Amino acid sequence: MLEKTRETTGFVPEEVILVKLGEIVLKGLNRNTFESVLLKNMRRRLAAVGNFDVKIAQSTVYVIPRDEQADLELAAERVQKIFGIVTFCRARVTEKSMERILPEACRYLEDTLRRCKTFKVEAKRSDKAFPLTSPEISREVGGALLEAFPHLTVNVHQPDLVVRVEIRDFGAYIHGEPLPGAGGIPVGTGGKAAVLISGGIDSPVAAWCMAKRGLELVPVHFASPPYTSERAEQKVKDLLKKVSEYAGRMFMFTVPFARVQEEILQNCPEEYFTILMRRFMMRVAERIARKEQCGALITGESLGQVASQTLQAIACTDAAAEMPVFRPLIGMDKSEIVKISREIDTFSISIQPFEDCCTVFTPKHPRTRPELSAVLEAESALDVEALVQECVENAVITRISPV
Ligand code: ATP
Ligand code: MG
């Protein structure tokens, strides 16, 4: 593979990224699909940071720079956010000879080794034509490191650093501790789902959770101009941009919702306002979802969090949709949701104070245990189909790409 890169570009890469695959290795059945989708996602994400070859061999993905400008540091940042990867590491690549491996091992990990007291070497020889066995390689590399860094000692049980040497088909690779990847399964392998996205803390986290399980996302956002501002909608786009660093590029549907809210306000009892509004959201999202070939809806609901998220309220909301509704946060505490939102860097955006369509009209005394029959009765005052259709027709599509 290195030979090929060299032949086509004349550039000899000294460092690459090695990626170990996740669950996909276990899924014998769909392994080929999983691998090809992962490679496609990786190529797309890496194209923006430079010229890389992305190839797979022996259950390892190689990310190989094709020229000087290809920035491996940036590439590693991107790789860290791609679902389907369990661990990855930057690795020094050399020719498969001990004369090259020994000095490179000393040089490549010098900074880390100076900060350590103990180490051990783990060698793996998948190219059985290499003359030394794995224990022999470990012993020789260990000896060279002890000589070059006299402050070090070997500790096989709890070393500060494990120096890894892999003799593979295409070269010898030297690296330290692999870093954890984003886990999950590659986005797109599980199909598509429409995610109801607000500017809050929860829905971006819900979107991220389901993208992690392989779903491609179609975000649907309900905006209520003139009651809500341009800035509130921008906030949602900013949130989705963060999510797209993991979930890949997506097309967001912004649905004008003020008309529906006004109709409910004028024609239905106030105590059912929220639940009726939520049923409209489900219907409109489902209609868009079908047009976009989605198989499910996703929301950020968490049981008992607010009046509209009681068991009875959720049952009434659910009854408005035929598709499965995924609620990945249903059993989580707010603190657990906040923790994820900090990790994926959406929290600071979510807490910006811009009004959401749900907060513009909030009933003083919402029904926390609505009966579906009473909800249907309240809803019968409205021309549901016409309102839904109007929403879908007036939805505006925006492309969201990762930075
Ligand atoms: P979030 O933090 O996601 O806003 P929340 O705790 O504020 O959630 P609600 O406002 O009751 O809860 O909304 C519950 C779910 O309904 C949200 O997680 C989201 O999936 C969906 N939702 C709420 N408002 C909107 C909106 N304006 N556009 C699209 N979906 C929405
Ligand atoms: Mg909200």
PDB file of N, CA and C in Angstrom, residues 347-384:
ATOM      1  N   PHE A 347     -23.276  21.876  24.755  1.00  0.00           N
ATOM      2  CA  PHE A 347     -23.856  22.487  25.961  1.00  0.00           C
ATOM      3  C   PHE A 347     -23.829  24.010  25.939  1.00  0.00           C
ATOM      4  N   SER A 348     -22.647  24.570  25.642  1.00  0.00           N
ATOM      5  CA  SER A 348     -22.511  26.035  25.709  1.00  0.00           C
ATOM      6  C   SER A 348     -23.413  26.727  24.683  1.00  0.00           C
ATOM      7  N   ILE A 349     -23.714  26.058  23.596  1.00  0.00           N
ATOM      8  CA  ILE A 349     -24.638  26.649  22.607  1.00  0.00           C
ATOM      9  C   ILE A 349     -26.077  26.501  23.121  1.00  0.00           C
ATOM     10  N   SER A 350     -26.390  25.317  23.644  1.00  0.00           N
ATOM     11  CA  SER A 350     -27.765  25.054  24.110  1.00  0.00           C
ATOM     12  C   SER A 350     -28.216  26.039  25.188  1.00  0.00           C
ATOM     13  N   ILE A 351     -27.292  26.498  26.012  1.00  0.00           N
ATOM     14  CA  ILE A 351     -27.723  27.372  27.120  1.00  0.00           C
ATOM     15  C   ILE A 351     -27.801  28.853  26.720  1.00  0.00           C
ATOM     16  N   GLN A 352     -27.501  29.160  25.460  1.00  0.00           N
ATOM     17  CA  GLN A 352     -27.713  30.544  25.013  1.00  0.00           C
ATOM     18  C   GLN A 352     -29.204  30.858  25.100  1.00  0.00           C
ATOM     19  N   PRO A 353     -29.542  32.031  25.633  1.00  0.00           N
ATOM     20  CA  PRO A 353     -30.961  32.314  25.900  1.00  0.00           C
ATOM     21  C   PRO A 353     -31.732  32.848  24.694  1.00  0.00           C
ATOM     22  N   PHE A 354     -32.154  31.955  23.797  1.00  0.00           N
ATOM     23  CA  PHE A 354     -33.041  32.394  22.726  1.00  0.00           C
ATOM     24  C   PHE A 354     -34.328  31.598  22.831  1.00  0.00           C
ATOM     25  N   GLU A 355     -35.444  32.293  22.666  1.00  0.00           N
ATOM     26  CA  GLU A 355     -36.735  31.651  22.873  1.00  0.00           C
ATOM     27  C   GLU A 355     -37.000  30.568  21.809  1.00  0.00           C
ATOM     28  N   ASP A 356     -37.588  29.469  22.271  1.00  0.00           N
ATOM     29  CA  ASP A 356     -37.958  28.363  21.380  1.00  0.00           C
ATOM     30  C   ASP A 356     -39.455  28.476  21.110  1.00  0.00           C
ATOM     31  N   CYS A 357     -39.923  27.818  20.071  1.00  0.00           N
ATOM     32  CA  CYS A 357     -41.354  27.911  19.773  1.00  0.00           C
ATOM     33  C   CYS A 357     -42.201  27.360  20.922  1.00  0.00           C
ATOM     34  N   CYS A 358     -41.625  26.419  21.693  1.00  0.00           N
ATOM     35  CA  CYS A 358     -42.385  25.837  22.810  1.00  0.00           C
ATOM     36  C   CYS A 358     -42.521  26.817  23.965  1.00  0.00           C
ATOM     37  N   THR A 359     -41.586  27.746  24.070  1.00  0.00           N
ATOM     38  CA  THR A 359     -41.621  28.640  25.227  1.00  0.00           C
ATOM     39  C   THR A 359     -42.427  29.905  24.949  1.00  0.00           C
ATOM     40  N   VAL A 360     -42.774  30.107  23.661  1.00  0.00           N
ATOM     41  CA  VAL A 360     -43.515  31.329  23.336  1.00  0.00           C
ATOM     42  C   VAL A 360     -44.939  31.263  23.898  1.00  0.00           C
ATOM     43  N   PHE A 361     -45.602  30.143  23.694  1.00  0.00           N
ATOM     44  CA  PHE A 361     -46.939  29.975  24.269  1.00  0.00           C
ATOM     45  C   PHE A 361     -46.873  28.830  25.280  1.00  0.00           C
ATOM     46  N   THR A 362     -46.808  29.167  26.538  1.00  0.00           N
ATOM     47  CA  THR A 362     -46.800  28.081  27.519  1.00  0.00           C
ATOM     48  C   THR A 362     -48.036  28.193  28.397  1.00  0.00           C
ATOM     49  N   PRO A 363     -48.850  27.145  28.416  1.00  0.00           N
ATOM     50  CA  PRO A 363     -50.056  27.231  29.251  1.00  0.00           C
ATOM     51  C   PRO A 363     -49.688  27.295  30.731  1.00  0.00           C
ATOM     52  N   LYS A 364     -50.501  28.005  31.498  1.00  0.00           N
ATOM     53  CA  LYS A 364     -50.209  28.137  32.935  1.00  0.00           C
ATOM     54  C   LYS A 364     -50.413  26.804  33.646  1.00  0.00           C
ATOM     55  N   HIS A 365     -51.445  26.083  33.248  1.00  0.00           N
ATOM     56  CA  HIS A 365     -51.729  24.810  33.929  1.00  0.00           C
ATOM     57  C   HIS A 365     -51.848  23.681  32.915  1.00  0.00           C
ATOM     58  N   PRO A 366     -50.746  23.167  32.427  1.00  0.00           N
ATOM     59  CA  PRO A 366     -50.837  22.087  31.435  1.00  0.00           C
ATOM     60  C   PRO A 366     -51.350  20.810  32.090  1.00  0.00           C
ATOM     61  N   ARG A 367     -52.030  19.992  31.314  1.00  0.00           N
ATOM     62  CA  ARG A 367     -52.470  18.682  31.789  1.00  0.00           C
ATOM     63  C   ARG A 367     -51.257  17.761  31.889  1.00  0.00           C
ATOM     64  N   THR A 368     -50.990  17.231  33.036  1.00  0.00           N
ATOM     65  CA  THR A 368     -49.844  16.329  33.134  1.00  0.00           C
ATOM     66  C   THR A 368     -50.273  14.886  32.870  1.00  0.00           C
ATOM     67  N   ARG A 369     -51.582  14.596  33.035  1.00  0.00           N
ATOM     68  CA  ARG A 369     -52.056  13.231  32.749  1.00  0.00           C
ATOM     69  C   ARG A 369     -53.217  13.274  31.767  1.00  0.00           C
ATOM     70  N   PRO A 370     -52.941  13.703  30.554  1.00  0.00           N
ATOM     71  CA  PRO A 370     -54.037  13.837  29.593  1.00  0.00           C
ATOM     72  C   PRO A 370     -54.591  12.479  29.174  1.00  0.00           C
ATOM     73  N   GLU A 371     -55.898  12.463  28.942  1.00  0.00           N
ATOM     74  CA  GLU A 371     -56.553  11.265  28.398  1.00  0.00           C
ATOM     75  C   GLU A 371     -56.596  11.444  26.883  1.00  0.00           C
ATOM     76  N   LEU A 372     -56.258  10.386  26.142  1.00  0.00           N
ATOM     77  CA  LEU A 372     -56.226  10.517  24.686  1.00  0.00           C
ATOM     78  C   LEU A 372     -57.591  10.954  24.131  1.00  0.00           C
ATOM     79  N   SER A 373     -58.672  10.406  24.724  1.00  0.00           N
ATOM     80  CA  SER A 373     -60.007  10.749  24.192  1.00  0.00           C
ATOM     81  C   SER A 373     -60.275  12.243  24.322  1.00  0.00           C
ATOM     82  N   ALA A 374     -59.859  12.834  25.445  1.00  0.00           N
ATOM     83  CA  ALA A 374     -60.075  14.276  25.635  1.00  0.00           C
ATOM     84  C   ALA A 374     -59.192  15.086  24.687  1.00  0.00           C
ATOM     85  N   VAL A 375     -57.994  14.574  24.424  1.00  0.00           N
ATOM     86  CA  VAL A 375     -57.075  15.255  23.508  1.00  0.00           C
ATOM     87  C   VAL A 375     -57.660  15.239  22.092  1.00  0.00           C
ATOM     88  N   LEU A 376     -58.188  14.078  21.710  1.00  0.00           N
ATOM     89  CA  LEU A 376     -58.780  13.956  20.367  1.00  0.00           C
ATOM     90  C   LEU A 376     -59.986  14.880  20.223  1.00  0.00           C
ATOM     91  N   GLU A 377     -60.739  14.954  21.291  1.00  0.00           N
ATOM     92  CA  GLU A 377     -61.914  15.837  21.316  1.00  0.00           C
ATOM     93  C   GLU A 377     -61.472  17.296  21.116  1.00  0.00           C
ATOM     94  N   ALA A 378     -60.453  17.692  21.835  1.00  0.00           N
ATOM     95  CA  ALA A 378     -59.942  19.070  21.718  1.00  0.00           C
ATOM     96  C   ALA A 378     -59.416  19.321  20.301  1.00  0.00           C
ATOM     97  N   GLU A 379     -58.784  18.290  19.758  1.00  0.00           N
ATOM     98  CA  GLU A 379     -58.149  18.427  18.442  1.00  0.00           C
ATOM     99  C   GLU A 379     -59.183  18.518  17.310  1.00  0.00           C
ATOM    100  N   SER A 380     -60.365  17.979  17.587  1.00  0.00           N
ATOM    101  CA  SER A 380     -61.378  17.911  16.520  1.00  0.00           C
ATOM    102  C   SER A 380     -61.836  19.296  16.060  1.00  0.00           C
ATOM    103  N   ALA A 381     -61.493  20.307  16.832  1.00  0.00           N
ATOM    104  CA  ALA A 381     -61.852  21.674  16.423  1.00  0.00           C
ATOM    105  C   ALA A 381     -60.957  22.190  15.299  1.00  0.00           C
ATOM    106  N   LEU A 382     -59.918  21.423  14.958  1.00  0.00           N
ATOM    107  CA  LEU A 382     -58.928  21.918  13.988  1.00  0.00           C
ATOM    108  C   LEU A 382     -58.963  21.137  12.678  1.00  0.00           C
ATOM    109  N   ASP A 383     -58.564  21.805  11.598  1.00  0.00           N
ATOM    110  CA  ASP A 383     -58.392  21.109  10.324  1.00  0.00           C
ATOM    111  C   ASP A 383     -56.954  20.588  10.277  1.00  0.00           C
ATOM    112  N   VAL A 384     -56.765  19.444  10.907  1.00  0.00           N
ATOM    113  CA  VAL A 384     -55.415  18.917  11.116  1.00  0.00           C
ATOM    114  C   VAL A 384     -54.663  18.721   9.794  1.00  0.00           C
TER     115      VAL A 384
END
